[in-house]
Amino acid sequence: PLSGDSICAPLEKMLRRNRFAPQAQGRARQDLQPEVARLCELVTPAVHQFSAQEVCRLVDVLTELSDWDSVFRQSYRGQPQLFGAIERRIVDPAILNSLKKAQGSRLIWGFGKMGVALGDAAREVGNRLANGDQLTGRQLAKVTLGLAKAQIRDLALLGALADHAVRLDVISDCDAQGIANIAWSYAKLGINNQAL
């Protein structure tokens, strides 16, 4: 199987070269869809050997690709094998226990931004973040925003994140955008947390 670097480096290079290129149109757009599917099929068998850093790097690249052209985001929905492999890797105790706060918040945010549900992994990573060292305001905003965008309405997890934020005064670390993102996320999920 391919390594994390041999997968991510060329994709990152492609993103840098094409960052300001217009989205594919017409025939080129139709041709891009099977290429995205093929990319996902090539990456899937390698994910089981990725380190925590490589998993995060892959999710970052996939998220950036979905921002660059909506064909990626649309195609991801048809790739449960890839995202299942990523989720299984994230919940592997060796990976989960080695995730840093910034990595965990980026993972949840990235999946939400791509519109891909991250069920058990979101709960595991979110609970690890909520019960660990203090999150920054930005990290809390990313986690809650990712959960809301992926429509993960886990009351226990969102309650634990709110308790963490209140207990450790994380909100005072937030800028106006972070506060707005947290408030929007809880509202989007239909949760009224009085403590926040």
PDB file of C-alpha atoms in Angstrom:
ATOM      1  CA  PRO A   1       0.000   0.000   0.000  1.00  0.00           C
ATOM      2  CA  LEU A   2       0.952   3.608  -0.526  1.00  0.00           C
ATOM      3  CA  SER A   3       2.302   5.706   2.344  1.00  0.00           C
ATOM      4  CA  GLY A   4       0.595   8.784   3.750  1.00  0.00           C
ATOM      5  CA  ASP A   5       3.251  11.051   2.268  1.00  0.00           C
ATOM      6  CA  SER A   6       3.133   9.419  -1.172  1.00  0.00           C
ATOM      7  CA  ILE A   7      -0.627  10.071  -1.229  1.00  0.00           C
ATOM      8  CA  CYS A   8      -0.827  13.508   0.367  1.00  0.00           C
ATOM      9  CA  ALA A   9       2.243  15.214  -1.152  1.00  0.00           C
ATOM     10  CA  PRO A  10       1.073  15.024  -4.800  1.00  0.00           C
ATOM     11  CA  LEU A  11      -2.450  16.097  -3.824  1.00  0.00           C
ATOM     12  CA  GLU A  12      -1.086  19.062  -1.871  1.00  0.00           C
ATOM     13  CA  LYS A  13       1.096  19.998  -4.834  1.00  0.00           C
ATOM     14  CA  MET A  14      -1.909  19.805  -7.171  1.00  0.00           C
ATOM     15  CA  LEU A  15      -3.892  22.037  -4.809  1.00  0.00           C
ATOM     16  CA  ARG A  16      -1.117  24.640  -4.709  1.00  0.00           C
ATOM     17  CA  ARG A  17      -0.903  24.684  -8.523  1.00  0.00           C
ATOM     18  CA  ASN A  18      -4.657  24.907  -9.031  1.00  0.00           C
ATOM     19  CA  ARG A  19      -5.793  26.912  -6.008  1.00  0.00           C
ATOM     20  CA  PHE A  20      -7.130  29.761  -8.132  1.00  0.00           C
ATOM     21  CA  ALA A  21      -8.156  27.715 -11.159  1.00  0.00           C
ATOM     22  CA  PRO A  22     -11.866  27.816 -11.959  1.00  0.00           C
ATOM     23  CA  GLN A  23     -14.023  24.806 -11.206  1.00  0.00           C
ATOM     24  CA  ALA A  24     -14.210  22.211 -13.943  1.00  0.00           C
ATOM     25  CA  GLN A  25     -17.037  22.811 -16.404  1.00  0.00           C
ATOM     26  CA  GLY A  26     -18.930  20.657 -18.897  1.00  0.00           C
ATOM     27  CA  ARG A  27     -17.057  17.600 -20.112  1.00  0.00           C
ATOM     28  CA  ALA A  28     -14.097  18.243 -17.808  1.00  0.00           C
ATOM     29  CA  ARG A  29     -16.496  18.156 -14.854  1.00  0.00           C
ATOM     30  CA  GLN A  30     -17.935  14.833 -15.984  1.00  0.00           C
ATOM     31  CA  ASP A  31     -14.403  13.453 -16.436  1.00  0.00           C
ATOM     32  CA  LEU A  32     -13.427  14.571 -12.939  1.00  0.00           C
ATOM     33  CA  GLN A  33     -16.096  12.480 -11.181  1.00  0.00           C
ATOM     34  CA  PRO A  34     -14.650   9.046 -12.062  1.00  0.00           C
ATOM     35  CA  GLU A  35     -11.152  10.354 -11.280  1.00  0.00           C
ATOM     36  CA  VAL A  36     -12.265  11.310  -7.760  1.00  0.00           C
ATOM     37  CA  ALA A  37     -13.794   7.845  -7.322  1.00  0.00           C
ATOM     38  CA  ARG A  38     -10.543   6.259  -8.546  1.00  0.00           C
ATOM     39  CA  LEU A  39      -8.514   8.411  -6.148  1.00  0.00           C
ATOM     40  CA  CYS A  40     -10.692   7.268  -3.233  1.00  0.00           C
ATOM     41  CA  GLU A  41     -10.305   3.629  -4.282  1.00  0.00           C
ATOM     42  CA  LEU A  42      -6.494   3.997  -4.394  1.00  0.00           C
ATOM     43  CA  VAL A  43      -6.286   5.657  -0.983  1.00  0.00           C
ATOM     44  CA  THR A  44      -8.649   3.336   0.917  1.00  0.00           C
ATOM     45  CA  PRO A  45      -6.358   0.268   1.277  1.00  0.00           C
ATOM     46  CA  ALA A  46      -3.478   2.402   2.609  1.00  0.00           C
ATOM     47  CA  VAL A  47      -5.331   4.212   5.408  1.00  0.00           C
ATOM     48  CA  HIS A  48      -5.028   1.368   7.938  1.00  0.00           C
ATOM     49  CA  GLN A  49      -1.290   1.997   8.289  1.00  0.00           C
ATOM     50  CA  PHE A  50      -1.410   5.813   8.596  1.00  0.00           C
ATOM     51  CA  SER A  51      -0.146   7.557  11.708  1.00  0.00           C
ATOM     52  CA  ALA A  52      -2.324  10.127  13.477  1.00  0.00           C
ATOM     53  CA  GLN A  53      -0.469  12.900  11.669  1.00  0.00           C
ATOM     54  CA  GLU A  54      -0.984  11.220   8.282  1.00  0.00           C
ATOM     55  CA  VAL A  55      -4.716  10.694   8.920  1.00  0.00           C
ATOM     56  CA  CYS A  56      -5.054  14.381   9.787  1.00  0.00           C
ATOM     57  CA  ARG A  57      -3.044  15.392   6.738  1.00  0.00           C
ATOM     58  CA  LEU A  58      -5.253  13.233   4.499  1.00  0.00           C
ATOM     59  CA  VAL A  59      -8.450  14.715   5.947  1.00  0.00           C
ATOM     60  CA  ASP A  60      -6.995  18.219   5.506  1.00  0.00           C
ATOM     61  CA  VAL A  61      -6.229  17.489   1.840  1.00  0.00           C
ATOM     62  CA  LEU A  62      -9.638  15.923   1.190  1.00  0.00           C
ATOM     63  CA  THR A  63     -11.294  18.934   2.840  1.00  0.00           C
ATOM     64  CA  GLU A  64      -9.296  21.382   0.712  1.00  0.00           C
ATOM     65  CA  LEU A  65     -10.161  19.425  -2.429  1.00  0.00           C
ATOM     66  CA  SER A  66     -13.856  19.612  -1.537  1.00  0.00           C
ATOM     67  CA  ASP A  67     -13.472  23.393  -1.143  1.00  0.00           C
ATOM     68  CA  TRP A  68     -11.630  23.676  -4.425  1.00  0.00           C
ATOM     69  CA  ASP A  69     -14.319  21.936  -6.489  1.00  0.00           C
ATOM     70  CA  SER A  70     -17.731  20.695  -5.396  1.00  0.00           C
ATOM     71  CA  VAL A  71     -17.292  17.561  -7.559  1.00  0.00           C
ATOM     72  CA  PHE A  72     -15.064  16.237  -4.772  1.00  0.00           C
ATOM     73  CA  ARG A  73     -17.651  16.908  -2.060  1.00  0.00           C
ATOM     74  CA  GLN A  74     -20.411  15.326  -4.165  1.00  0.00           C
ATOM     75  CA  SER A  75     -18.251  12.318  -4.972  1.00  0.00           C
ATOM     76  CA  TYR A  76     -17.246  11.747  -1.335  1.00  0.00           C
ATOM     77  CA  ARG A  77     -20.831  10.841  -0.490  1.00  0.00           C
ATOM     78  CA  GLY A  78     -20.483   7.784  -2.721  1.00  0.00           C
ATOM     79  CA  GLN A  79     -17.273   6.646  -1.022  1.00  0.00           C
ATOM     80  CA  PRO A  80     -18.268   4.941   2.242  1.00  0.00           C
ATOM     81  CA  GLN A  81     -15.261   2.605   1.991  1.00  0.00           C
ATOM     82  CA  LEU A  82     -12.718   5.438   2.183  1.00  0.00           C
ATOM     83  CA  PHE A  83     -14.447   7.322   4.957  1.00  0.00           C
ATOM     84  CA  GLY A  84     -15.158   4.093   6.832  1.00  0.00           C
ATOM     85  CA  ALA A  85     -11.445   3.244   6.636  1.00  0.00           C
ATOM     86  CA  ILE A  86     -10.532   6.703   7.946  1.00  0.00           C
ATOM     87  CA  GLU A  87     -13.050   6.411  10.773  1.00  0.00           C
ATOM     88  CA  ARG A  88     -11.768   2.946  11.748  1.00  0.00           C
ATOM     89  CA  ARG A  89      -8.226   4.305  11.793  1.00  0.00           C
ATOM     90  CA  ILE A  90      -9.202   7.289  13.946  1.00  0.00           C
ATOM     91  CA  VAL A  91     -10.850   5.101  16.614  1.00  0.00           C
ATOM     92  CA  ASP A  92      -7.874   2.744  16.756  1.00  0.00           C
ATOM     93  CA  PRO A  93      -6.630   3.285  20.343  1.00  0.00           C
ATOM     94  CA  ALA A  94      -3.062   3.936  19.190  1.00  0.00           C
ATOM     95  CA  ILE A  95      -4.258   6.754  16.914  1.00  0.00           C
ATOM     96  CA  LEU A  96      -7.008   8.116  19.158  1.00  0.00           C
ATOM     97  CA  ASN A  97      -4.678   8.351  22.166  1.00  0.00           C
ATOM     98  CA  SER A  98      -1.983  10.115  20.162  1.00  0.00           C
ATOM     99  CA  LEU A  99      -4.242  12.813  18.676  1.00  0.00           C
ATOM    100  CA  LYS A 100      -3.444  16.327  19.790  1.00  0.00           C
ATOM    101  CA  LYS A 101      -6.272  18.783  20.502  1.00  0.00           C
ATOM    102  CA  ALA A 102      -5.653  20.719  17.283  1.00  0.00           C
ATOM    103  CA  GLN A 103      -5.668  17.502  15.249  1.00  0.00           C
ATOM    104  CA  GLY A 104      -8.893  16.229  16.820  1.00  0.00           C
ATOM    105  CA  SER A 105     -10.713  19.511  16.288  1.00  0.00           C
ATOM    106  CA  ARG A 106      -9.489  19.682  12.672  1.00  0.00           C
ATOM    107  CA  LEU A 107     -10.682  16.119  11.998  1.00  0.00           C
ATOM    108  CA  ILE A 108     -14.214  16.798  13.214  1.00  0.00           C
ATOM    109  CA  TRP A 109     -14.331  20.176  11.455  1.00  0.00           C
ATOM    110  CA  GLY A 110     -12.981  18.707   8.205  1.00  0.00           C
ATOM    111  CA  PHE A 111     -15.537  15.918   8.080  1.00  0.00           C
ATOM    112  CA  GLY A 112     -18.312  18.422   8.768  1.00  0.00           C
ATOM    113  CA  LYS A 113     -17.035  20.769   6.070  1.00  0.00           C
ATOM    114  CA  MET A 114     -17.009  17.898   3.570  1.00  0.00           C
ATOM    115  CA  GLY A 115     -20.547  16.947   4.598  1.00  0.00           C
ATOM    116  CA  VAL A 116     -19.457  13.455   5.627  1.00  0.00           C
ATOM    117  CA  ALA A 117     -20.855  12.025   8.862  1.00  0.00           C
ATOM    118  CA  LEU A 118     -18.186  10.791  11.241  1.00  0.00           C
ATOM    119  CA  GLY A 119     -20.397   8.867  13.705  1.00  0.00           C
ATOM    120  CA  ASP A 120     -18.411   6.897  16.280  1.00  0.00           C
ATOM    121  CA  ALA A 121     -15.127   8.632  15.543  1.00  0.00           C
ATOM    122  CA  ALA A 122     -16.694  12.063  16.149  1.00  0.00           C
ATOM    123  CA  ARG A 123     -17.978  10.874  19.519  1.00  0.00           C
ATOM    124  CA  GLU A 124     -14.679   9.279  20.487  1.00  0.00           C
ATOM    125  CA  VAL A 125     -12.562  12.251  19.417  1.00  0.00           C
ATOM    126  CA  GLY A 126     -15.056  14.770  20.818  1.00  0.00           C
ATOM    127  CA  ASN A 127     -15.220  13.039  24.192  1.00  0.00           C
ATOM    128  CA  ARG A 128     -11.452  12.833  24.318  1.00  0.00           C
ATOM    129  CA  LEU A 129     -11.293  16.575  23.649  1.00  0.00           C
ATOM    130  CA  ALA A 130     -14.053  17.415  26.142  1.00  0.00           C
ATOM    131  CA  ASN A 131     -12.433  15.361  28.912  1.00  0.00           C
ATOM    132  CA  GLY A 132      -8.839  16.331  28.228  1.00  0.00           C
ATOM    133  CA  ASP A 133      -6.794  19.464  28.620  1.00  0.00           C
ATOM    134  CA  GLN A 134      -8.374  22.820  27.919  1.00  0.00           C
ATOM    135  CA  LEU A 135      -9.420  23.445  24.343  1.00  0.00           C
ATOM    136  CA  THR A 136      -8.786  26.842  22.842  1.00  0.00           C
ATOM    137  CA  GLY A 137     -11.801  28.871  21.765  1.00  0.00           C
ATOM    138  CA  ARG A 138     -10.904  28.228  18.137  1.00  0.00           C
ATOM    139  CA  GLN A 139     -10.716  24.463  18.699  1.00  0.00           C
ATOM    140  CA  LEU A 140     -14.085  24.408  20.461  1.00  0.00           C
ATOM    141  CA  ALA A 141     -15.625  26.420  17.623  1.00  0.00           C
ATOM    142  CA  LYS A 142     -14.186  24.005  15.042  1.00  0.00           C
ATOM    143  CA  VAL A 143     -15.495  20.943  16.875  1.00  0.00           C
ATOM    144  CA  THR A 144     -19.005  22.316  17.349  1.00  0.00           C
ATOM    145  CA  LEU A 145     -19.126  23.638  13.789  1.00  0.00           C
ATOM    146  CA  GLY A 146     -18.005  20.269  12.407  1.00  0.00           C
ATOM    147  CA  LEU A 147     -20.627  18.429  14.452  1.00  0.00           C
ATOM    148  CA  ALA A 148     -23.360  20.807  13.280  1.00  0.00           C
ATOM    149  CA  LYS A 149     -22.364  20.634   9.611  1.00  0.00           C
ATOM    150  CA  ALA A 150     -22.254  16.832   9.752  1.00  0.00           C
ATOM    151  CA  GLN A 151     -25.580  16.912  11.626  1.00  0.00           C
ATOM    152  CA  ILE A 152     -24.272  14.904  14.555  1.00  0.00           C
ATOM    153  CA  ARG A 153     -26.738  15.683  17.336  1.00  0.00           C
ATOM    154  CA  ASP A 154     -25.073  13.790  20.160  1.00  0.00           C
ATOM    155  CA  LEU A 155     -26.538  15.331  23.313  1.00  0.00           C
ATOM    156  CA  ALA A 156     -24.006  13.725  25.660  1.00  0.00           C
ATOM    157  CA  LEU A 157     -21.042  14.908  23.584  1.00  0.00           C
ATOM    158  CA  LEU A 158     -22.400  18.429  23.080  1.00  0.00           C
ATOM    159  CA  GLY A 159     -23.217  18.615  26.793  1.00  0.00           C
ATOM    160  CA  ALA A 160     -19.688  17.505  27.683  1.00  0.00           C
ATOM    161  CA  LEU A 161     -18.208  20.112  25.324  1.00  0.00           C
ATOM    162  CA  ALA A 162     -20.418  22.825  26.852  1.00  0.00           C
ATOM    163  CA  ASP A 163     -19.427  21.736  30.380  1.00  0.00           C
ATOM    164  CA  HIS A 164     -15.763  21.806  29.340  1.00  0.00           C
ATOM    165  CA  ALA A 165     -16.197  25.296  27.873  1.00  0.00           C
ATOM    166  CA  VAL A 166     -17.905  26.641  30.997  1.00  0.00           C
ATOM    167  CA  ARG A 167     -15.717  24.836  33.556  1.00  0.00           C
ATOM    168  CA  LEU A 168     -12.480  26.028  31.947  1.00  0.00           C
ATOM    169  CA  ASP A 169     -13.810  29.391  30.681  1.00  0.00           C
ATOM    170  CA  VAL A 170     -12.977  28.551  27.070  1.00  0.00           C
ATOM    171  CA  ILE A 171     -15.480  31.114  25.776  1.00  0.00           C
ATOM    172  CA  SER A 172     -13.291  33.975  27.032  1.00  0.00           C
ATOM    173  CA  ASP A 173     -10.641  32.722  24.597  1.00  0.00           C
ATOM    174  CA  CYS A 174     -13.034  33.008  21.630  1.00  0.00           C
ATOM    175  CA  ASP A 175     -13.140  35.850  19.179  1.00  0.00           C
ATOM    176  CA  ALA A 176     -16.508  37.107  17.918  1.00  0.00           C
ATOM    177  CA  GLN A 177     -16.513  34.654  14.994  1.00  0.00           C
ATOM    178  CA  GLY A 178     -15.791  31.719  17.309  1.00  0.00           C
ATOM    179  CA  ILE A 179     -18.639  32.670  19.636  1.00  0.00           C
ATOM    180  CA  ALA A 180     -20.965  33.044  16.655  1.00  0.00           C
ATOM    181  CA  ASN A 181     -19.914  29.636  15.299  1.00  0.00           C
ATOM    182  CA  ILE A 182     -20.502  27.926  18.652  1.00  0.00           C
ATOM    183  CA  ALA A 183     -23.905  29.578  19.089  1.00  0.00           C
ATOM    184  CA  TRP A 184     -24.908  28.750  15.503  1.00  0.00           C
ATOM    185  CA  SER A 185     -23.789  25.140  15.918  1.00  0.00           C
ATOM    186  CA  TYR A 186     -25.868  24.528  19.031  1.00  0.00           C
ATOM    187  CA  ALA A 187     -28.859  26.316  17.464  1.00  0.00           C
ATOM    188  CA  LYS A 188     -28.494  24.348  14.206  1.00  0.00           C
ATOM    189  CA  LEU A 189     -28.612  21.121  16.196  1.00  0.00           C
ATOM    190  CA  GLY A 190     -31.621  22.363  18.199  1.00  0.00           C
ATOM    191  CA  ILE A 191     -29.789  22.392  21.513  1.00  0.00           C
ATOM    192  CA  ASN A 192     -30.363  25.130  24.066  1.00  0.00           C
ATOM    193  CA  ASN A 193     -27.538  24.872  26.591  1.00  0.00           C
ATOM    194  CA  GLN A 194     -28.197  27.385  29.364  1.00  0.00           C
ATOM    195  CA  ALA A 195     -24.650  27.156  30.715  1.00  0.00           C
ATOM    196  CA  LEU A 196     -23.206  28.491  27.491  1.00  0.00           C
TER     197      LEU A 196
END
